[in-house]
PDB file of C-alpha atoms in Angstrom:
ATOM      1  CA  UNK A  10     278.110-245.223  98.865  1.00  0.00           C
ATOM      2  CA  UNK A  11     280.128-242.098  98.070  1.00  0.00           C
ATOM      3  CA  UNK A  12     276.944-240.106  97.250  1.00  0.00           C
ATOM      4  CA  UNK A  13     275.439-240.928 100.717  1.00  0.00           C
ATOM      5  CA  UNK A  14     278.708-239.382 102.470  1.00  0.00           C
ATOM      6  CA  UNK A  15     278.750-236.326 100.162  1.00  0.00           C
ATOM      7  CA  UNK A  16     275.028-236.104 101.464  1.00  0.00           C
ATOM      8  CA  UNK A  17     275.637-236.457 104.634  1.00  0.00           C
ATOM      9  CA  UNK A  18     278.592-234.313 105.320  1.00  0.00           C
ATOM     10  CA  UNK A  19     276.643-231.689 103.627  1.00  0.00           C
ATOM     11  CA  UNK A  20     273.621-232.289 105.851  1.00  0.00           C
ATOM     12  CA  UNK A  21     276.312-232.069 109.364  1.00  0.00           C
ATOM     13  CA  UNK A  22     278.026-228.586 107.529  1.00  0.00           C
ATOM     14  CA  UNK A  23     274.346-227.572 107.385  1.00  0.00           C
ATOM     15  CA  UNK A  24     272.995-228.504 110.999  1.00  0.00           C
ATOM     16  CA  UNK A  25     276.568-226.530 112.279  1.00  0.00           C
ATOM     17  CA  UNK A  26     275.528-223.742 110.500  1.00  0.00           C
ATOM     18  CA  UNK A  27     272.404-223.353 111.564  1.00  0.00           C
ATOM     19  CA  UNK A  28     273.105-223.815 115.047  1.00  0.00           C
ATOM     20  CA  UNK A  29     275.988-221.454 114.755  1.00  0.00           C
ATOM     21  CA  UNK A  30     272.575-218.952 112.884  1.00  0.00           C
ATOM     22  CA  UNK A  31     270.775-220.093 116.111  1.00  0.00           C
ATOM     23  CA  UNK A  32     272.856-219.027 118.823  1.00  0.00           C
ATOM     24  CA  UNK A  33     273.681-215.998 117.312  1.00  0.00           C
ATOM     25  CA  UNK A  34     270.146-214.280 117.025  1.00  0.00           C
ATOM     26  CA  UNK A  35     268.274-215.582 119.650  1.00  0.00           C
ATOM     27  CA  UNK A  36     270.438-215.356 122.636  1.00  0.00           C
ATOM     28  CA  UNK A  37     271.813-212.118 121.917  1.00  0.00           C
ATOM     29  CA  UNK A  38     269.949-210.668 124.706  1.00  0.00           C
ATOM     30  CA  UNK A  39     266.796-208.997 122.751  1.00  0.00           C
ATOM     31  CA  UNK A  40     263.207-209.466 123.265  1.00  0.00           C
ATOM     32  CA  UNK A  41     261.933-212.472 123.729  1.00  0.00           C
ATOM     33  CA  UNK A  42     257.855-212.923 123.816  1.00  0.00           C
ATOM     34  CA  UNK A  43     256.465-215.314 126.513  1.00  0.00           C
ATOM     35  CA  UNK A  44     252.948-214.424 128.289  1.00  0.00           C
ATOM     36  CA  UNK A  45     253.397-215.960 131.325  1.00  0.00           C
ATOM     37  CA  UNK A  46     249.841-218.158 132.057  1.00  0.00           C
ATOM     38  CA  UNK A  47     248.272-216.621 129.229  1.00  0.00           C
ATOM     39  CA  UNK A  48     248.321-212.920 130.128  1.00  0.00           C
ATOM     40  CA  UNK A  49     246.813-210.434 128.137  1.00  0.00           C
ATOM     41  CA  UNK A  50     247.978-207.773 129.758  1.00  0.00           C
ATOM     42  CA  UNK A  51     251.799-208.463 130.660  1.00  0.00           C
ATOM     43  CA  UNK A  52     253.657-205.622 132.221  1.00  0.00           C
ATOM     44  CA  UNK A  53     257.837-206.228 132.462  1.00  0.00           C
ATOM     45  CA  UNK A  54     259.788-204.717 135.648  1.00  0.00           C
ATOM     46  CA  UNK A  55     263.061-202.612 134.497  1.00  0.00           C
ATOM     47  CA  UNK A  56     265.627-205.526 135.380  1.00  0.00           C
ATOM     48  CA  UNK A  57     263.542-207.549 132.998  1.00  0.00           C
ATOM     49  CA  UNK A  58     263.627-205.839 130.165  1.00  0.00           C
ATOM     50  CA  UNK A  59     265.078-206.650 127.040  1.00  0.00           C
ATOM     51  CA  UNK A  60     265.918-204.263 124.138  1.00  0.00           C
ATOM     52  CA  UNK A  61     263.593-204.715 121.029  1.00  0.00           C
ATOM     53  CA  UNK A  62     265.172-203.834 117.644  1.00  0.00           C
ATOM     54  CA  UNK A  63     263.676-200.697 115.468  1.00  0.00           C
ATOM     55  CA  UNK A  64     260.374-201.287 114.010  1.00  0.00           C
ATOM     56  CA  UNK A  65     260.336-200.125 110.580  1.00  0.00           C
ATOM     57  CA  UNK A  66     258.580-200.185 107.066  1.00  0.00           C
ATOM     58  CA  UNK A  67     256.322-198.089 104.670  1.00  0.00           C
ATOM     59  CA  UNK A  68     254.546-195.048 105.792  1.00  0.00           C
ATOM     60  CA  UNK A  69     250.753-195.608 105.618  1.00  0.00           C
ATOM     61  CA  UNK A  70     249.675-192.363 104.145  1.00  0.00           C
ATOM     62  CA  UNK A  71     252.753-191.294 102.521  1.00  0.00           C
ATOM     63  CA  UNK A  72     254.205-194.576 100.404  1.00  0.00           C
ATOM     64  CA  UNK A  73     257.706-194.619  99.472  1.00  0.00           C
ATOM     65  CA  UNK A  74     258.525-193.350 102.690  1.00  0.00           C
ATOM     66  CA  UNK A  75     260.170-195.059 105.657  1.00  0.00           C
ATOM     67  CA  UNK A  76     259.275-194.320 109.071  1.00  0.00           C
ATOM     68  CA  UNK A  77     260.707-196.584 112.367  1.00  0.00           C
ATOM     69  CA  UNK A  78     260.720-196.128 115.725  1.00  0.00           C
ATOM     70  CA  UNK A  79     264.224-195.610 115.813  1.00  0.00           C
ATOM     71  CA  UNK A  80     262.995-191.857 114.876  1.00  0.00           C
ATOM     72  CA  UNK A  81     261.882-191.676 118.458  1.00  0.00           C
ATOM     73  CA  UNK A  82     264.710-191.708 120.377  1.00  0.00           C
ATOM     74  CA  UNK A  83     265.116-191.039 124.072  1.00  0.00           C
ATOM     75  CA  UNK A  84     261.262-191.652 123.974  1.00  0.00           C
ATOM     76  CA  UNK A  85     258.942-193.869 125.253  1.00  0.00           C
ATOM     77  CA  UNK A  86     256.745-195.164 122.012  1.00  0.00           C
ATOM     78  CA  UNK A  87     253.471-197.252 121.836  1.00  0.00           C
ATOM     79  CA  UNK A  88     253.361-199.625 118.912  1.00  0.00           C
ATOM     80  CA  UNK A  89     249.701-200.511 117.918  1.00  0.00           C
ATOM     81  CA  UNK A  90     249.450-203.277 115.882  1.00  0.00           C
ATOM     82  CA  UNK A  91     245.503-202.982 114.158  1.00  0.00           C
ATOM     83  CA  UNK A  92     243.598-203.239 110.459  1.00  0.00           C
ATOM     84  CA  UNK A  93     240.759-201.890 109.325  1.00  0.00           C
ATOM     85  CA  UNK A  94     239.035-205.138 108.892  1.00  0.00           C
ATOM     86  CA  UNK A  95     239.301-205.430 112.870  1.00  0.00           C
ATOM     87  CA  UNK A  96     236.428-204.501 114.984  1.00  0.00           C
ATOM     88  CA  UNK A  97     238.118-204.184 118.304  1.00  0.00           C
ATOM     89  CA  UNK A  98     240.809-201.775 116.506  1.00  0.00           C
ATOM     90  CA  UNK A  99     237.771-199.945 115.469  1.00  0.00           C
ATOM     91  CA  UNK A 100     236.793-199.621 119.213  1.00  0.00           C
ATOM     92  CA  UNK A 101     239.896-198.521 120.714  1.00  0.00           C
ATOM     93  CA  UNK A 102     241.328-196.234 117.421  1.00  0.00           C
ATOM     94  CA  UNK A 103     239.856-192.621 119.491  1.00  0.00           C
ATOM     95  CA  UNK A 104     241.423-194.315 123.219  1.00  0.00           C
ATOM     96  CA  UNK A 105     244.822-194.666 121.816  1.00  0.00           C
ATOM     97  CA  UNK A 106     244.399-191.007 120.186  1.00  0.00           C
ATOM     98  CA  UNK A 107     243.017-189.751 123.475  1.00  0.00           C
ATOM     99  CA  UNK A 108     246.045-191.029 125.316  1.00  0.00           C
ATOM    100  CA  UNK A 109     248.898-190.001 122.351  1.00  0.00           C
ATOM    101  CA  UNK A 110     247.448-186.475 122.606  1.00  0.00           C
ATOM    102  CA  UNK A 111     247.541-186.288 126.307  1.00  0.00           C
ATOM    103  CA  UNK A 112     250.858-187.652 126.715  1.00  0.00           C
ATOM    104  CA  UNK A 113     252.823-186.082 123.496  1.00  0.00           C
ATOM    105  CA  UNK A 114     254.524-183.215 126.072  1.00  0.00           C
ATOM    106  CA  UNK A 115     255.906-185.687 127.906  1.00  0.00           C
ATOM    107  CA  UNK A 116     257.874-187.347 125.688  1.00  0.00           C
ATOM    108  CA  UNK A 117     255.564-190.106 124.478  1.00  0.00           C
ATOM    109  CA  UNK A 118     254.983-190.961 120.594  1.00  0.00           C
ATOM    110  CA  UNK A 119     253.170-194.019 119.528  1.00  0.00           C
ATOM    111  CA  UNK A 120     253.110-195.548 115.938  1.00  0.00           C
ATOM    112  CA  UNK A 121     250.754-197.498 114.203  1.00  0.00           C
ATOM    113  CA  UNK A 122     251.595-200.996 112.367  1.00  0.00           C
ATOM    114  CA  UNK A 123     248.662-201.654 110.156  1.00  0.00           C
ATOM    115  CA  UNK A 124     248.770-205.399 108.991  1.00  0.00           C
ATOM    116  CA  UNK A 125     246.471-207.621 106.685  1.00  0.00           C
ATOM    117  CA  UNK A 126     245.218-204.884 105.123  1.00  0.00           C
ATOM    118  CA  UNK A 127     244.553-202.477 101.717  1.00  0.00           C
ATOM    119  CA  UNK A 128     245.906-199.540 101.258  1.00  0.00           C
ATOM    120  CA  UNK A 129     243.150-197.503 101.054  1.00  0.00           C
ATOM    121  CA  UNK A 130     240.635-198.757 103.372  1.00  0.00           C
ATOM    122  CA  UNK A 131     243.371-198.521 105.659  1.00  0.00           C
ATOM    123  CA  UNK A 132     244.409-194.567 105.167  1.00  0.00           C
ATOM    124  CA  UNK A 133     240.412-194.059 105.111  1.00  0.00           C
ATOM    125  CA  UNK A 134     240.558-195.842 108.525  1.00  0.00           C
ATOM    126  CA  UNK A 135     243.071-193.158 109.633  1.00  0.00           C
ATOM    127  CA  UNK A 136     241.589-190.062 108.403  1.00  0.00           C
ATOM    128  CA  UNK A 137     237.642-191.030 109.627  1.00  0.00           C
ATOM    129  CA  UNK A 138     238.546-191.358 112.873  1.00  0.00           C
ATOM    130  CA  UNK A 139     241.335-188.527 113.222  1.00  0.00           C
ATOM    131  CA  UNK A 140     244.005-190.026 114.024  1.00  0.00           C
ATOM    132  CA  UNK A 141     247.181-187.994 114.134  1.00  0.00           C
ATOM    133  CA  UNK A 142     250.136-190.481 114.864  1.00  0.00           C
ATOM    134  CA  UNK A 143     252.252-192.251 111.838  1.00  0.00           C
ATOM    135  CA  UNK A 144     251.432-195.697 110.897  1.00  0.00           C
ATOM    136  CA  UNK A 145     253.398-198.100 108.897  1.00  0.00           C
ATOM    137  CA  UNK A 146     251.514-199.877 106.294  1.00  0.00           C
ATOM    138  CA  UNK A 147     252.829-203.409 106.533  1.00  0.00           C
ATOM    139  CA  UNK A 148     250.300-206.276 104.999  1.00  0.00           C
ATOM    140  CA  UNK A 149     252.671-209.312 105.815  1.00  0.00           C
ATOM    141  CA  UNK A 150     253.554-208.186 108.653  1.00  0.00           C
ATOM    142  CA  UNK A 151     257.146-207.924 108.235  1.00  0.00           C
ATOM    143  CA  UNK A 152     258.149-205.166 110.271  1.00  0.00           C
ATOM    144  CA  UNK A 153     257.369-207.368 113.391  1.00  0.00           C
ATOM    145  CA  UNK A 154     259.921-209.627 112.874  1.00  0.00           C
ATOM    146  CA  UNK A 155     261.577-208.233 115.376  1.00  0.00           C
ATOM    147  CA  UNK A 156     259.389-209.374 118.391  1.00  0.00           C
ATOM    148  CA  UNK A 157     260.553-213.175 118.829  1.00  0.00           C
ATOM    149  CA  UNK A 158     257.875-215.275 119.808  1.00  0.00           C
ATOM    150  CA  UNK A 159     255.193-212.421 119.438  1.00  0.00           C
ATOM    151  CA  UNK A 160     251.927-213.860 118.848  1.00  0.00           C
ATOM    152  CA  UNK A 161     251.335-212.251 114.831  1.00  0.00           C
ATOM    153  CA  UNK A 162     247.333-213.045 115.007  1.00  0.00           C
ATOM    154  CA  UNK A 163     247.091-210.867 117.859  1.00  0.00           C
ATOM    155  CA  UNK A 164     245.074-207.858 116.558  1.00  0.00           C
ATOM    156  CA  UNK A 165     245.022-205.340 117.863  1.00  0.00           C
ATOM    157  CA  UNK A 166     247.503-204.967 120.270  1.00  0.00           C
ATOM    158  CA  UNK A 167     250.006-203.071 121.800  1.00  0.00           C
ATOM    159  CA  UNK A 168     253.399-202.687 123.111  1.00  0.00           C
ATOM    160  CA  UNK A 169     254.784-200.108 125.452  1.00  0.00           C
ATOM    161  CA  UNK A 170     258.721-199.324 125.128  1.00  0.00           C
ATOM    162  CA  UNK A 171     260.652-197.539 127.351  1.00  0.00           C
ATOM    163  CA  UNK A 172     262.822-194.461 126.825  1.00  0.00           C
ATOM    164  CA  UNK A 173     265.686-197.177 126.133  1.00  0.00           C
ATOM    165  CA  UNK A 174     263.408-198.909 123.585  1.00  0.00           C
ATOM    166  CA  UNK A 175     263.337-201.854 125.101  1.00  0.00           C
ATOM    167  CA  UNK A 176     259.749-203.517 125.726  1.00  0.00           C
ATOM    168  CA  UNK A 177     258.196-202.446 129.152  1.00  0.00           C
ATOM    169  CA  UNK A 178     254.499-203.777 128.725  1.00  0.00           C
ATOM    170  CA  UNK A 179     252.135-205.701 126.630  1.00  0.00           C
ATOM    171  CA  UNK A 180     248.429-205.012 125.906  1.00  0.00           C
ATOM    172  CA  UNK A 181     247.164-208.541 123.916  1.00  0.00           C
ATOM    173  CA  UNK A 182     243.760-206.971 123.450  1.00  0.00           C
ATOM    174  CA  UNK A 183     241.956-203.775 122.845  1.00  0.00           C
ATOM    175  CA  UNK A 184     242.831-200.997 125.192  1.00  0.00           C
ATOM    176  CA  UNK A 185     241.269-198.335 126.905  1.00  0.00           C
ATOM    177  CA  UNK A 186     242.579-195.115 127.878  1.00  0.00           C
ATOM    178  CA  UNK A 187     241.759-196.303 131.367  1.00  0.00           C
ATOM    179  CA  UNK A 188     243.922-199.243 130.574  1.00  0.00           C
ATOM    180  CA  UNK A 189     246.386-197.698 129.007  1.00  0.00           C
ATOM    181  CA  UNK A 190     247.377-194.112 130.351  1.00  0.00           C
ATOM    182  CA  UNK A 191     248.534-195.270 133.758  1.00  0.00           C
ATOM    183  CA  UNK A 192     250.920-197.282 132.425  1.00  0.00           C
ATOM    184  CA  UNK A 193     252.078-195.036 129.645  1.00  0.00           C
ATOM    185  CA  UNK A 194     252.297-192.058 132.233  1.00  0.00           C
ATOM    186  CA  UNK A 195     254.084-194.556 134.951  1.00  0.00           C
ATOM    187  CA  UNK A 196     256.906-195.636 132.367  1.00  0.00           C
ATOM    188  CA  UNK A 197     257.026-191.720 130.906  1.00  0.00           C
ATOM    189  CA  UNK A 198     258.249-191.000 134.604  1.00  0.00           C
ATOM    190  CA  UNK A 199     261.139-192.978 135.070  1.00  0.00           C
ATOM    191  CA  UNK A 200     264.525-191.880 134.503  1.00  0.00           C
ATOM    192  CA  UNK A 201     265.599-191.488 130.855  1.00  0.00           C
ATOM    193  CA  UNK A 202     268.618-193.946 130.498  1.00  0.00           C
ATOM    194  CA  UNK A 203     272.450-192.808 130.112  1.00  0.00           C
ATOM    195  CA  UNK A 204     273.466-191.442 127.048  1.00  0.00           C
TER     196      UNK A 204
END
C-alpha cells in the first residue's frame, strides 16, 4: 500500500510540473500555427501577429557554422523550408531567388531551412540553380521547433516575418514570384517597429 502512494504522489508532483512546463511555453504570447479552414496561403493582419523565436542551426555550405535569423534584424526575412528530394522546391528554387534579388535593397533577406536531406545533394542543389541566400542544413528538422503547431511535412513552404520578426504570412505550398513579391514588397513597406 505504501508503494502505491509513493507512486502516486510522484505521478501528481509530475502532472504539476508539467502543467506548470505547459503554461509557461505555450501561452507566452509567441507563434502559434493554426490555418484557418485549411489555408494554404494564410496571410496575418499586424494586430495578429505573434513574435516567432530565432530560427537557427548549421550553415548548409559552410558546416560548423551557425547562422539564424536573429542576424537579420530590423528586417523582414523569408524562411523557405525545401530538400532536394522535393520536386515542387525544385520548381520554385529560381522564384524565390528572383524575388530575394529584387527585394535585397529594401531591406528583405530570406534564409533557407533545408530538411530531410544529405549534405551534399543538398549544397549541389544550391549551387546548380544559383542560389545566393544562406541556408541552414537541418535533417531533423530541429531548427523549426520554434513554430508551434507548424505542420513539419509541409515541404516546401514558406514564412514571411515582419521587420519585428514576428510571422506576417504563410505560403503552405510552392510559390511563385507572382505569389510571393506582393506580399513581400507590401510587408517591406510598413513601418519598421520602435527600437
Amino acid at each position: 500500500m505504501r508503494r502505491v502512494r509513493v507512486l502516486l504522489a510522484l505521478a501528481v508532483v509530475g502532472l504539476a510540473l508539467l502543467a506548470g512546463c505547459s503554461s509557461g511555453s505555450s501561452d507566452d504570447g509567441g507563434f502559434q500555427f493554426v490555418a484557418p479552414g485549411g489555408q494554404t496561403q494564410i496571410t496575418y493582419p499586424e494586430a495578429q501577429r505573434r513574435p516567432l523565436a530565432p530560427i537557427a542551426g548549421d550553415s548548409l555550405l559552410a558546416p560548423g557554422q551557425t547562422i539564424s535569423s536573429a542576424q537579420s534584424r530590423g528586417q523582414v526575412v523569408v524562411v523557405n523550408i525545401w530538400g532536394s528530394w522535393c520536386g515542387p522546391c525544385r520548381g520554385e528554387a529560381p522564384a524565390l531567388e528572383q524575388v530575394a534579388a529584387a527585394s535585397a535593397a529594401r531591406g528583405v533577406t530570406f534564409l533557407g531551412v533545408d530538411v530531410r536531406d544529405d549534405r551534399d545533394a543538398a549544397a549541389d542543389f544550391v549551387r546548380s540553380r544559383g542560389i545566393t541566400y544562406p541556408s541552414i542544413f537541418d535533417p531533423p528538422g530541429r531548427s523549426l521547433l520554434a513554430l508551434s503547431g507548424y505542420p513539419r511535412n509541409a515541404v516546401p513552404s514558406t514564412i514571411v516575418l515582419d521587420r519585428a520578426h514576428r510571422v506576417a504570412a504563410v505560403f503552405l505550398t510552392a510559390v511563385l514570384a507572382s505569389d510571393l513579391q506582393p506580399v513581400v514588397d507590401r510587408i517591406a513597406a510598413e513601418p519598421a517597429p520602435p527600437a
